[in-house]
Coordinates of C-alpha atoms in Angstrom, one line a residue:
M1 CA 0.0 -0.2 0.1
P2 CA 1.6 3.2 -1.2
A3 CA 2.2 6.4 1.5
S4 CA -0.8 7.9 0.2
D5 CA -2.7 7.7 -3.3
P6 CA -0.6 9.8 -5.8
T7 CA -4.2 10.6 -7.7
G8 CA -5.2 12.3 -4.5
G9 CA -7.8 9.2 -3.6
R10 CA -11.4 9.1 -4.4
P11 CA -14.4 7.5 -2.6
V12 CA -15.0 4.8 -4.9
D13 CA -12.3 2.9 -6.4
P14 CA -13.3 0.0 -8.3
S15 CA -11.0 -2.7 -10.1
R16 CA -13.4 -2.9 -13.5
G17 CA -15.9 -0.8 -14.9
A18 CA -16.5 1.3 -18.3
L19 CA -14.9 4.3 -16.6
R20 CA -11.9 5.0 -14.0
P21 CA -12.6 7.6 -11.6
L22 CA -10.0 10.3 -11.1
G23 CA -8.3 11.4 -7.9
L24 CA -8.3 14.7 -5.7
A25 CA -5.1 15.3 -7.4
E26 CA -6.3 14.5 -10.7
A27 CA -9.3 16.9 -10.8
R28 CA -10.3 19.9 -8.9
V29 CA -12.5 22.8 -9.1
T30 CA -11.2 26.2 -9.1
G31 CA -14.0 28.8 -9.6
G32 CA -17.7 29.6 -9.8
F33 CA -20.8 27.9 -8.2
W34 CA -19.1 24.9 -6.8
A35 CA -15.9 26.6 -5.8
D36 CA -17.6 28.8 -3.7
R37 CA -19.8 26.0 -1.8
Q38 CA -16.4 24.3 -1.2
R39 CA -15.1 27.1 0.0
V40 CA -17.8 27.4 2.7
N41 CA -18.0 24.0 3.2
G42 CA -14.1 24.0 4.4
D43 CA -13.9 27.3 6.2
A44 CA -17.2 27.1 8.1
T45 CA -19.1 24.0 7.9
L46 CA -16.8 21.6 9.0
D47 CA -15.9 23.8 11.8
H48 CA -19.4 24.3 12.7
A49 CA -19.9 20.6 12.9
R50 CA -17.1 19.9 15.1
T51 CA -18.5 22.6 17.5
W52 CA -21.9 21.4 17.7
M53 CA -21.0 17.6 18.2
E54 CA -18.4 18.8 21.3
K55 CA -21.5 21.0 22.3
V56 CA -24.0 18.1 22.5
G57 CA -21.7 15.5 23.5
W58 CA -21.2 13.2 20.2
I59 CA -17.4 13.4 20.7
G60 CA -17.5 13.1 24.4
N61 CA -18.9 9.6 24.2
F62 CA -15.6 8.3 23.2
A63 CA -13.6 10.0 25.8
R64 CA -15.9 8.1 28.2
G65 CA -14.4 4.9 27.0
D66 CA -13.0 3.5 30.3
A67 CA -16.0 4.8 32.8
A68 CA -16.0 2.1 35.4
G69 CA -19.5 2.4 36.3
P70 CA -22.8 3.2 34.3
V71 CA -22.3 5.2 31.3
E72 CA -24.0 8.5 30.8
R73 CA -24.2 8.7 26.9
R74 CA -25.3 11.7 24.8
G75 CA -27.1 11.5 21.4
R76 CA -29.1 9.0 19.6
E77 CA -27.5 5.2 19.1
F78 CA -26.2 6.1 15.5
S79 CA -24.4 9.4 17.0
D80 CA -20.8 7.9 16.5
S81 CA -21.5 7.9 12.8
E82 CA -21.7 11.4 12.7
V83 CA -18.2 12.0 13.7
Y84 CA -16.9 9.6 11.8
K85 CA -18.5 11.4 8.6
L86 CA -17.2 14.6 9.7
V87 CA -13.5 12.8 10.0
E88 CA -14.0 11.6 6.2
A89 CA -15.0 15.5 5.5
M90 CA -12.1 16.8 6.8
S91 CA -10.2 14.1 5.5
W92 CA -11.0 14.5 1.7
E93 CA -10.9 18.8 2.7
T94 CA -7.3 18.1 3.1
G95 CA -6.5 16.6 0.1
R96 CA -8.2 19.0 -1.7
R97 CA -6.9 21.8 0.5
P98 CA -3.8 20.8 2.5
D99 CA -4.4 22.2 6.0
P100 CA -1.8 21.3 8.9
A101 CA -4.2 22.8 11.5
R102 CA -6.8 20.7 10.0
T103 CA -4.9 17.3 9.7
R104 CA -3.8 17.9 13.5
E105 CA -7.4 18.3 14.3
I106 CA -8.3 14.9 12.4
D107 CA -5.4 13.3 14.4
E108 CA -6.9 14.2 17.7
L109 CA -10.2 13.3 17.2
V110 CA -8.6 9.7 16.0
A111 CA -6.9 9.7 19.1
T112 CA -10.1 10.2 20.9
I113 CA -12.3 7.5 18.9
G114 CA -9.4 5.2 19.0
A115 CA -9.5 5.2 23.1
A116 CA -13.3 4.0 22.8
Q117 CA -12.1 0.8 21.0
E118 CA -12.3 -2.5 23.1
P119 CA -9.5 -5.0 23.1
D120 CA -11.0 -7.5 20.7
G121 CA -11.6 -4.3 18.1
Y122 CA -15.3 -3.7 18.9
L123 CA -16.0 0.1 19.0
N124 CA -19.6 1.6 19.4
T125 CA -19.8 3.9 22.5
A126 CA -23.8 2.8 22.5
F127 CA -23.6 -0.6 23.2
G128 CA -21.8 -3.1 25.6
R129 CA -20.5 -0.6 28.5
P130 CA -21.6 -1.1 31.7
G131 CA -25.3 0.0 32.1
Q132 CA -25.7 -0.4 28.5
Q133 CA -27.5 -3.4 26.0
P134 CA -25.2 -6.2 25.4
R135 CA -23.4 -5.8 21.7
Y136 CA -25.5 -6.7 18.7
S137 CA -28.6 -7.1 21.2
D138 CA -30.7 -4.7 18.8
L139 CA -29.5 -5.4 15.2
A140 CA -32.7 -3.6 13.8
S141 CA -32.2 0.0 15.4
G142 CA -29.0 -0.1 17.0
H143 CA -27.0 1.1 14.4
E144 CA -24.0 -0.6 15.4
L145 CA -22.9 -2.0 12.0
Y146 CA -24.1 1.2 10.3
C147 CA -21.6 3.1 12.8
A148 CA -18.9 0.8 12.2
G149 CA -19.3 1.4 8.2
H150 CA -18.8 5.1 8.3
L151 CA -15.9 4.5 10.4
L152 CA -14.5 2.4 7.8
Q153 CA -15.4 4.7 5.2
A154 CA -13.4 7.6 6.9
A155 CA -10.6 5.3 7.4
V156 CA -10.4 4.9 3.6
A157 CA -10.5 8.5 2.9
H158 CA -8.0 9.3 5.6
T159 CA -5.5 6.8 4.0
R160 CA -6.0 7.6 0.5
V161 CA -5.0 11.4 1.2
H162 CA -2.4 10.7 4.2
G163 CA -1.6 7.3 3.6
P164 CA -1.9 4.4 6.3
G165 CA -2.0 5.8 9.7
E166 CA -3.6 4.8 13.0
L167 CA -7.3 5.4 11.6
L168 CA -6.7 2.6 9.3
R169 CA -5.2 0.7 11.9
I170 CA -8.5 1.3 14.1
A171 CA -10.9 0.5 11.4
R172 CA -9.2 -3.0 10.1
R173 CA -9.7 -4.0 13.9
V174 CA -13.4 -3.0 13.6
A175 CA -14.0 -5.0 10.3
D176 CA -12.0 -8.0 11.5
Q177 CA -14.2 -8.0 14.6
V178 CA -17.1 -8.1 12.4
C179 CA -15.9 -10.5 9.9
A180 CA -15.2 -12.8 13.1
T181 CA -18.9 -12.0 14.4
F182 CA -21.1 -12.1 11.4
G183 CA -19.0 -14.7 9.0
P184 CA -20.5 -17.7 7.6
A185 CA -20.1 -19.9 10.9
G186 CA -21.1 -16.8 13.0
N187 CA -24.3 -14.6 13.8
P188 CA -26.5 -14.6 10.5
G189 CA -28.0 -11.4 11.3
I190 CA -27.7 -8.1 9.3
C191 CA -27.9 -4.5 10.7
G192 CA -31.4 -2.5 10.3
H193 CA -29.8 0.5 8.4
P194 CA -27.4 -0.7 5.5
E195 CA -24.2 0.7 5.4
I196 CA -21.5 -1.3 6.0
E197 CA -21.9 -3.5 2.8
T198 CA -20.1 -0.6 1.0
A199 CA -17.7 0.1 3.5
L200 CA -16.6 -3.2 3.5
V201 CA -16.2 -3.4 -0.2
E202 CA -14.0 0.1 -0.3
L203 CA -11.7 -1.3 2.5
F204 CA -11.1 -4.4 0.3
R205 CA -10.3 -2.5 -2.2
L206 CA -7.7 -0.4 -0.1
T207 CA -6.1 -3.1 1.5
G208 CA -6.8 -6.1 -0.7
E209 CA -7.9 -8.2 2.4
R210 CA -10.4 -10.6 0.5
R211 CA -12.4 -11.6 3.7
Y212 CA -13.9 -7.9 3.6
L213 CA -15.4 -8.4 0.3
D214 CA -16.8 -11.8 1.1
Q215 CA -18.4 -10.2 3.9
A216 CA -19.9 -7.5 2.3
A217 CA -21.5 -10.1 -0.2
L218 CA -22.7 -12.3 2.7
F219 CA -24.4 -9.5 4.2
V220 CA -26.2 -8.4 0.7
D221 CA -27.3 -12.1 0.2
R222 CA -28.8 -11.9 3.6
R223 CA -30.9 -9.3 3.0
G224 CA -34.8 -9.8 2.0
H225 CA -35.4 -12.5 4.1
Q226 CA -37.2 -10.8 6.9
S227 CA -34.9 -12.0 9.5
L228 CA -35.3 -8.6 11.3
P229 CA -38.0 -8.5 13.9
P230 CA -41.2 -7.1 12.2
H231 CA -41.9 -3.2 12.3
Q232 CA -44.8 -1.0 12.0
F233 CA -43.8 0.1 8.6
G234 CA -43.0 -3.2 7.3
W235 CA -39.8 -5.3 6.5
S236 CA -39.0 -2.9 3.7
Y237 CA -38.2 -0.1 6.1
Y238 CA -35.3 -2.4 6.9
S239 CA -34.6 -3.0 3.4
D240 CA -35.3 -7.1 4.4
D241 CA -38.5 -7.5 2.8
V242 CA -37.1 -8.8 -0.8
P243 CA -34.0 -10.1 -1.5
V244 CA -32.0 -7.7 -3.6
R245 CA -31.9 -9.9 -6.6
S246 CA -35.7 -10.3 -6.8
A247 CA -36.6 -6.4 -6.1
T248 CA -37.9 -4.7 -8.9
V249 CA -38.1 -1.1 -7.4
L250 CA -36.5 0.7 -4.5
R251 CA -38.6 0.8 -1.7
G252 CA -39.0 1.4 2.1
H253 CA -36.5 3.8 3.8
A254 CA -35.0 6.1 1.5
V255 CA -31.6 6.0 2.7
R256 CA -31.6 2.8 4.0
A257 CA -32.7 1.3 0.4
L258 CA -30.0 3.4 -1.7
Y259 CA -27.1 2.7 0.6
L260 CA -28.1 -0.8 0.3
A261 CA -28.1 -0.7 -3.4
C262 CA -24.7 0.8 -3.7
G263 CA -23.3 -1.8 -1.5
A264 CA -24.6 -4.4 -4.0
V265 CA -23.1 -2.6 -6.9
D266 CA -19.5 -2.8 -5.3
V267 CA -19.9 -6.4 -4.6
A268 CA -21.4 -7.0 -8.0
V269 CA -18.3 -4.9 -9.6
E270 CA -15.8 -6.7 -7.6
T271 CA -16.9 -10.2 -7.8
G272 CA -18.1 -9.6 -11.4
D273 CA -21.7 -10.8 -10.9
D274 CA -23.5 -8.7 -13.8
D275 CA -26.7 -10.4 -12.7
L276 CA -26.6 -8.4 -9.5
L277 CA -25.2 -5.2 -11.2
R278 CA -28.6 -5.5 -13.9
A279 CA -30.8 -6.3 -10.8
V280 CA -29.9 -2.8 -9.2
A281 CA -30.1 -0.8 -12.3
G282 CA -33.0 -1.8 -12.9
Q283 CA -34.5 -0.9 -9.5
F284 CA -32.8 2.7 -9.7
D285 CA -33.9 3.0 -13.3
R286 CA -37.6 2.2 -12.2
T287 CA -37.3 4.7 -9.1
L288 CA -36.1 7.4 -11.3
A289 CA -39.4 7.1 -13.4
R290 CA -41.6 6.7 -10.9
R291 CA -40.6 7.8 -7.3
T292 CA -38.5 10.6 -7.8
Y293 CA -39.3 14.1 -7.4
L294 CA -38.3 16.9 -10.2
T295 CA -35.5 18.1 -7.9
G296 CA -33.8 14.4 -7.8
G297 CA -34.9 14.4 -4.7
M298 CA -35.9 11.0 -3.1
G299 CA -38.7 10.0 -0.4
S300 CA -42.4 11.6 0.0
R301 CA -43.1 9.8 3.3
Y302 CA -42.6 11.9 6.5
A303 CA -43.7 9.0 8.5
D304 CA -41.2 6.4 7.7
E305 CA -38.9 9.1 5.8
A306 CA -39.8 6.4 2.5
F307 CA -40.3 6.0 -0.7
G308 CA -43.9 6.0 -1.8
D309 CA -46.2 4.1 -3.9
D310 CA -45.3 4.6 -8.1
F311 CA -46.1 8.3 -8.8
V312 CA -47.3 9.3 -5.2
L313 CA -44.9 12.7 -5.1
P314 CA -46.8 15.0 -2.8
A315 CA -44.9 18.6 -3.3
D316 CA -46.2 20.1 0.0
R317 CA -44.8 16.8 1.9
A318 CA -41.9 15.7 -0.1
Y319 CA -39.3 14.4 2.3
S320 CA -36.5 14.3 0.2
E321 CA -34.0 14.3 2.7
S322 CA -30.5 15.5 2.0
C323 CA -28.8 12.2 3.2
A324 CA -31.2 10.3 0.7
G325 CA -29.8 13.0 -2.0
V326 CA -26.1 12.3 -1.3
A327 CA -26.9 8.3 -1.3
A328 CA -28.5 9.0 -4.5
V329 CA -25.7 10.6 -6.0
M330 CA -23.5 7.6 -5.0
L331 CA -25.5 5.3 -6.2
A332 CA -25.5 7.1 -9.5
W333 CA -22.2 7.5 -9.6
R334 CA -21.3 4.0 -9.1
L335 CA -23.8 3.2 -12.0
L336 CA -21.8 5.4 -14.2
L337 CA -18.5 4.0 -13.6
A338 CA -19.8 0.3 -14.0
T339 CA -21.8 1.0 -17.1
G340 CA -20.5 4.0 -18.7
E341 CA -24.2 5.1 -19.3
D342 CA -24.5 9.1 -19.3
R343 CA -28.2 9.3 -18.0
Y344 CA -26.3 8.3 -14.6
A345 CA -23.9 11.6 -15.0
D346 CA -27.6 13.3 -15.7
V347 CA -29.0 12.4 -12.3
I348 CA -26.4 13.2 -10.3
E349 CA -26.2 16.8 -11.8
R350 CA -30.0 17.5 -11.2
I351 CA -29.3 16.6 -7.4
L352 CA -26.5 18.2 -7.3
Y353 CA -28.4 21.5 -8.3
N354 CA -31.4 21.0 -6.5
V355 CA -31.2 19.1 -3.5
V356 CA -27.1 19.4 -2.5
A357 CA -26.9 23.0 -3.4
T358 CA -30.1 23.6 -1.9
A359 CA -29.2 22.0 1.6
I360 CA -26.6 24.1 3.1
D361 CA -27.1 27.9 4.1
D362 CA -24.9 30.5 2.5
D363 CA -22.8 31.0 5.6
G364 CA -22.6 27.1 5.8
R365 CA -23.7 27.2 9.4
A366 CA -27.7 25.8 8.8
F367 CA -29.0 23.3 6.7
F368 CA -32.3 21.3 5.8
Y369 CA -33.0 18.1 6.7
A370 CA -36.0 17.5 4.4
H371 CA -36.7 19.3 1.0
S372 CA -40.3 20.6 0.4
L373 CA -41.2 21.3 -2.7
H374 CA -44.4 23.4 -1.5
Q375 CA -44.2 25.8 1.5
R376 CA -47.7 26.7 2.4
T377 CA -47.0 28.8 5.7
P378 CA -44.0 31.3 6.0
T379 CA -41.1 29.5 7.5
R380 CA -40.0 30.8 10.9
A381 CA -37.1 32.2 12.2
L382 CA -35.0 29.6 14.6
P383 CA -32.8 30.3 17.6
E384 CA -29.0 29.6 16.4
D385 CA -28.2 27.9 19.5
E386 CA -31.0 25.2 20.1
E387 CA -31.0 21.8 18.2
Q388 CA -34.4 21.2 16.4
L389 CA -36.5 18.2 16.8
G390 CA -38.7 18.9 13.8
F391 CA -37.3 18.1 10.1
G392 CA -39.6 20.6 8.0
G393 CA -40.8 24.0 8.0
G394 CA -37.6 25.9 7.8
P395 CA -35.9 27.8 7.6
R396 CA -32.6 25.9 7.6
A397 CA -31.5 24.8 11.0
P398 CA -28.2 25.2 12.5
W399 CA -28.6 21.6 14.0
F400 CA -31.1 18.9 14.7
E401 CA -31.5 16.0 17.2
V402 CA -30.8 14.2 14.1
S403 CA -27.5 15.7 12.3
C404 CA -26.7 13.1 9.9
C405 CA -27.7 15.2 6.9
L406 CA -24.7 18.2 7.5
P407 CA -21.6 15.7 7.4
N408 CA -23.0 14.0 4.8
V409 CA -23.1 16.9 2.4
A410 CA -20.2 18.1 3.7
R411 CA -18.2 15.0 2.8
L412 CA -19.7 15.1 -0.8
L413 CA -18.5 18.5 -1.2
A414 CA -15.3 17.8 -0.1
S415 CA -14.7 15.3 -2.6
L416 CA -16.6 17.0 -5.3
G417 CA -13.7 17.3 -7.7
T418 CA -13.7 13.5 -8.1
Y419 CA -17.2 13.5 -10.0
L420 CA -16.0 15.9 -12.5
A421 CA -14.5 13.7 -14.8
A422 CA -12.9 10.2 -15.9
A423 CA -11.1 8.2 -17.8
D424 CA -12.8 6.1 -21.0
G425 CA -10.7 3.5 -22.3
D426 CA -8.2 5.2 -24.4
G427 CA -9.7 8.8 -24.0
L428 CA -11.4 11.1 -21.2
R429 CA -14.8 12.3 -20.2
V430 CA -15.8 15.2 -18.8
L431 CA -19.0 14.4 -17.0
Q432 CA -19.9 17.8 -14.8
Y433 CA -19.1 21.4 -15.7
A434 CA -17.5 23.6 -13.5
D435 CA -14.2 25.8 -14.1
A436 CA -11.4 22.8 -13.2
L437 CA -8.4 22.0 -13.8
I438 CA -7.8 17.9 -14.9
D439 CA -4.3 16.5 -15.1
T440 CA -4.0 12.6 -15.7
R441 CA -2.9 9.7 -17.5
L442 CA -4.9 8.0 -20.1
A443 CA -4.6 3.9 -20.2
D444 CA -1.8 3.9 -22.0
G445 CA 0.2 6.3 -19.8
R446 CA 0.1 9.3 -21.8
R447 CA -0.5 12.5 -19.9
V448 CA -3.3 14.7 -20.4
A449 CA -4.4 18.0 -18.7
L450 CA -7.3 20.2 -19.5
A451 CA -9.1 23.5 -18.5
V452 CA -12.5 23.7 -18.1
R453 CA -13.8 27.6 -18.3
T454 CA -17.8 28.0 -17.9
G455 CA -20.2 30.4 -16.0
Y456 CA -22.6 27.1 -15.8
P457 CA -25.1 27.1 -14.2
D458 CA -25.9 30.4 -15.3
S459 CA -24.2 30.2 -18.7
G460 CA -24.5 27.3 -20.9
T461 CA -21.0 28.0 -22.5
V462 CA -18.6 25.4 -22.0
T463 CA -14.6 25.7 -23.1
V464 CA -12.3 22.6 -22.5
R465 CA -8.8 23.6 -23.5
V466 CA -5.8 21.1 -23.7
D467 CA -3.0 22.6 -21.4
A468 CA -0.5 19.7 -21.9
T469 CA -0.7 16.8 -24.0
D470 CA 2.0 14.1 -24.7
G471 CA 0.8 13.7 -28.4
G472 CA -0.9 10.9 -30.1
V473 CA -4.6 10.4 -31.0
W474 CA -7.2 10.4 -28.1
P475 CA -11.0 10.8 -27.6
L476 CA -12.1 14.0 -25.8
T477 CA -15.7 13.3 -24.9
L478 CA -18.0 15.5 -23.3
R479 CA -21.8 14.9 -21.8
V480 CA -24.7 16.8 -23.4
P481 CA -27.5 16.8 -21.0
A482 CA -30.8 15.4 -22.1
W483 CA -32.7 18.5 -21.3
A484 CA -30.1 20.2 -23.9
R485 CA -32.1 19.7 -27.1
G486 CA -30.2 22.0 -29.6
A487 CA -26.9 22.0 -28.2
T488 CA -24.0 23.0 -30.6
V489 CA -20.1 21.9 -30.5
E490 CA -17.4 24.4 -31.8
V491 CA -14.1 22.7 -33.0
D492 CA -11.5 25.1 -35.0
G493 CA -14.0 27.4 -35.3
V494 CA -16.4 25.1 -37.1
S495 CA -19.8 24.9 -34.9
R496 CA -21.9 22.0 -35.6
P497 CA -25.0 20.0 -34.1
A498 CA -24.1 18.1 -30.7
P499 CA -25.4 14.6 -30.8
E500 CA -27.6 13.7 -27.7
G501 CA -25.7 12.1 -24.8
R502 CA -22.4 13.0 -25.4
L503 CA -20.1 13.9 -28.0
T504 CA -16.5 12.9 -28.9
V505 CA -13.8 14.6 -30.6
R506 CA -11.0 12.4 -31.5
R507 CA -8.0 13.8 -32.9
D508 CA -4.1 14.1 -32.5
F509 CA -4.7 17.1 -29.7
A510 CA -1.9 20.1 -29.0
A511 CA -1.6 22.3 -26.3
G512 CA -4.0 25.3 -26.8
D513 CA -6.6 23.2 -28.5
E514 CA -10.2 24.0 -27.6
V515 CA -13.5 22.2 -27.7
R516 CA -16.6 24.6 -27.1
L517 CA -19.8 23.3 -25.9
H518 CA -23.0 25.6 -26.0
L519 CA -26.0 24.1 -24.1
P520 CA -29.3 26.2 -25.0
M521 CA -30.2 28.0 -21.5
A522 CA -33.6 29.2 -22.2
P523 CA -36.0 28.6 -19.5
R524 CA -38.6 25.9 -20.0
F525 CA -42.0 24.7 -18.8
T526 CA -41.8 20.8 -17.9
F527 CA -45.1 18.9 -17.4
P528 CA -45.6 16.5 -14.7
D529 CA -46.6 12.7 -15.5
P530 CA -50.5 12.4 -16.0
R531 CA -50.6 9.6 -12.6
I532 CA -49.0 12.0 -10.5
D533 CA -52.4 13.0 -9.1
A534 CA -50.4 15.8 -6.5
V535 CA -49.4 18.3 -9.2
R536 CA -52.0 17.7 -11.9
G537 CA -52.6 20.4 -14.4
C538 CA -49.2 22.2 -12.7
V539 CA -46.2 23.4 -14.3
A540 CA -42.6 23.5 -13.3
V541 CA -39.9 25.5 -14.5
E542 CA -36.3 24.6 -15.5
R543 CA -33.5 26.4 -16.9
G544 CA -30.4 24.3 -17.5
P545 CA -30.0 21.8 -14.9
V546 CA -31.8 24.3 -12.3
V547 CA -35.3 24.0 -11.0
Y548 CA -37.2 27.2 -10.7
C549 CA -39.7 28.3 -8.1
A550 CA -42.3 31.1 -6.8
E551 CA -41.0 32.7 -3.2
S552 CA -43.2 35.2 -1.5
T553 CA -41.4 36.8 1.3
S554 CA -41.9 39.9 3.6
D555 CA -39.3 42.3 1.4
E556 CA -40.8 40.6 -1.7
P557 CA -44.7 39.6 -1.3
V558 CA -46.2 38.0 -4.0
G559 CA -49.6 37.0 -2.1
D560 CA -50.7 33.6 -1.7
L561 CA -48.9 31.5 -3.9
D562 CA -51.7 28.7 -3.7
M563 CA -53.9 30.9 -5.9
V564 CA -51.2 31.4 -8.5
R565 CA -52.5 30.6 -12.1
V566 CA -49.5 30.5 -15.1
D567 CA -50.4 30.7 -18.6
P568 CA -48.8 27.6 -19.9
G569 CA -49.3 29.1 -23.7
R570 CA -47.1 31.7 -23.3
P571 CA -43.5 30.1 -22.2
P572 CA -41.1 31.4 -19.4
H573 CA -38.6 34.1 -20.1
D574 CA -35.4 35.5 -18.5
D575 CA -36.0 38.6 -16.4
A576 CA -32.5 40.6 -15.9
D577 CA -30.7 38.2 -13.1
R578 CA -34.5 36.1 -12.6
V579 CA -36.9 34.0 -15.0
A580 CA -40.5 35.2 -14.9
V581 CA -44.0 33.5 -16.1
W582 CA -46.9 34.8 -17.1
A583 CA -49.5 34.8 -14.1
R584 CA -52.6 36.0 -12.4
L585 CA -53.5 35.9 -9.1
A586 CA -56.4 34.7 -8.1
T587 CA -58.8 35.7 -4.7
P588 CA -60.8 33.0 -3.4
A589 CA -64.9 33.9 -2.8
P590 CA -65.4 33.3 1.0
R591 CA -67.7 29.7 1.4
A592 CA -68.8 27.7 4.3
W593 CA -67.7 24.1 2.9
P594 CA -64.9 23.8 0.7
Y595 CA -66.5 21.8 -2.2
G596 CA -69.1 22.8 -4.7
E597 CA -70.1 22.7 -8.3
A598 CA -68.1 25.0 -9.7
A599 CA -64.9 26.7 -8.2
A600 CA -65.5 29.6 -6.3
T601 CA -63.4 32.7 -7.0
A602 CA -64.1 36.3 -6.3
D603 CA -61.4 37.7 -8.6
E604 CA -58.5 37.4 -10.6
T605 CA -55.7 39.5 -11.4
P606 CA -54.5 40.4 -14.6
L607 CA -52.0 38.2 -16.3
A608 CA -48.5 40.1 -15.5
P609 CA -44.9 38.7 -15.0
L610 CA -44.4 36.5 -11.8
R611 CA -40.4 36.3 -11.1
L612 CA -39.1 33.3 -10.2
L613 CA -35.7 32.0 -8.5
P614 CA -33.5 28.7 -8.5
Y615 CA -35.2 26.7 -6.2
H616 CA -31.6 26.2 -4.6
R617 CA -31.7 30.2 -3.6
W618 CA -35.3 29.7 -1.6
A619 CA -35.7 30.5 2.3
R620 CA -32.3 32.8 2.2
R621 CA -34.1 35.7 2.5
G622 CA -36.2 35.5 5.9
P623 CA -39.3 33.9 6.4
A624 CA -41.0 32.5 2.9
T625 CA -43.6 30.5 1.5
M626 CA -42.7 28.9 -2.0
R627 CA -44.3 26.4 -4.8
V628 CA -42.4 24.4 -7.3
W629 CA -45.2 23.2 -9.3
L630 CA -47.3 26.2 -10.4
P631 CA -51.4 25.7 -11.1
T632 CA -52.0 26.5 -14.5
T633 CA -55.0 28.9 -15.9
T634 CA -55.5 25.9 -18.6
D635 CA -55.7 22.1 -18.2
A636 CA -51.7 21.5 -18.6
R637 CA -50.3 18.7 -20.9

């Protein structure tokens, strides 16, 4: 194992597949939309998370590992995992932007974590100590293996950036204890919250230790046999209702289902199990087609944080947890690497701009847990020094009793450069558009360095310049998003229509050569599938990859957004720094009973421009109401 990964490390490092991911040293964001968010993440969010984890006692739980009497532990049973995700995020951040002070902070946290490890490798602050339940006595809800998985992922990240050290030693002892306990001749159980599966595979990829992969495969195959205790929401809540290979769609608790799918893809790739890979890809494809919000958000049920049935996607009750968005990016990325299919890059783009970018406040110190697409009552101001119990109603909260989403988004943002491009056979594919520098080697060892310049997503022009190349013919491929009908590509001053899905320029490139992609960025109406009852008769507006919304604030009051009616016959248009649609505001007539033979409307305003803003910008200007899906003046298509 090298002292550190010379590529800078990447969260997913499969041994086979259609695409090879790049590491942090090979692809980095240099400016624009995502650079701003990475800066805030590194400068504010990580410290904010660390401060709160100290304040609420989650980090202190590890320091109490040698208590002789009953342990006074703070936080939920899974709070260990949040500390691990924070360490992972800090590790990727120091790979992206070296910082000796941050590295020392990681070392301090690792020492604190390590002090709580038992002699046989077991590590969890909620079980096994005096006054606590015995180890693995509540596999359904205890989250022990889930927490262990996040520890393994933190160790993988830290090792790929900094080389083997104490955290990897701790993690391997944890993994060995898990394998010894849950191996073929051991405890036949599974964790109620998948996560350990994908973590074990990544640890196998890092160390080459086969038993980690075998254990992950065993956990995947044990799923779906209803071995966990019954739950009020059914066995699907635990992803234990149907075997992975037999399922046709993702169901139950959204984050659990997505994490399990990630682990199954990882197992399939490393074992060459193409049947398993096809099964998971089919489940995700059906989920995208029938159970996913316009924003890319997943999960429509607050009660069990779960997927609803096909086309049950209520805008005002959208759960769409931030963690589910991160997990969906993880799954789409794995499927993209395995299959090379561009549509998965489109999914990643949609989620990044409309869930991930929406989640974190501008100062990096507050966040959404759930993502409504329709806020009927104004968001309320929240104190900055209190953790919140409820997950909806906004605005973004500084902290929740369950704060899994903040470190989850933080680790994705810190490693975002690794999602920009990938090696493709004998060439290179640019997958996400941002100001960036890409410097890697092709399959045959030739060096290629690119500079990407763009104002995306505000501008649709993407310029890719070759800064260095060792010569010879090789293909440069750029993704053409599915929404970008009418895109063009310019090479050597000659413009031509871009094909759907991707465009490839194969030539003997020289330094200074440019390929320029022009994506049409006019705002457009989007109509829902008629089977989505909740938004039938409505339209939404998109511009490029960004979903838009109407927002009414005290500084910019629009009125009752529930009474807005948009004219679908007049297309949306750019209006200075915003997008506008033609709409009128209806005033309902008072009535004692909310039903009748005809709609009761007392008055309607004339059609006038209604200015919209990107959904990721909502709830940043004070208390607000908001809606994405807008009713129309006529029946929408």
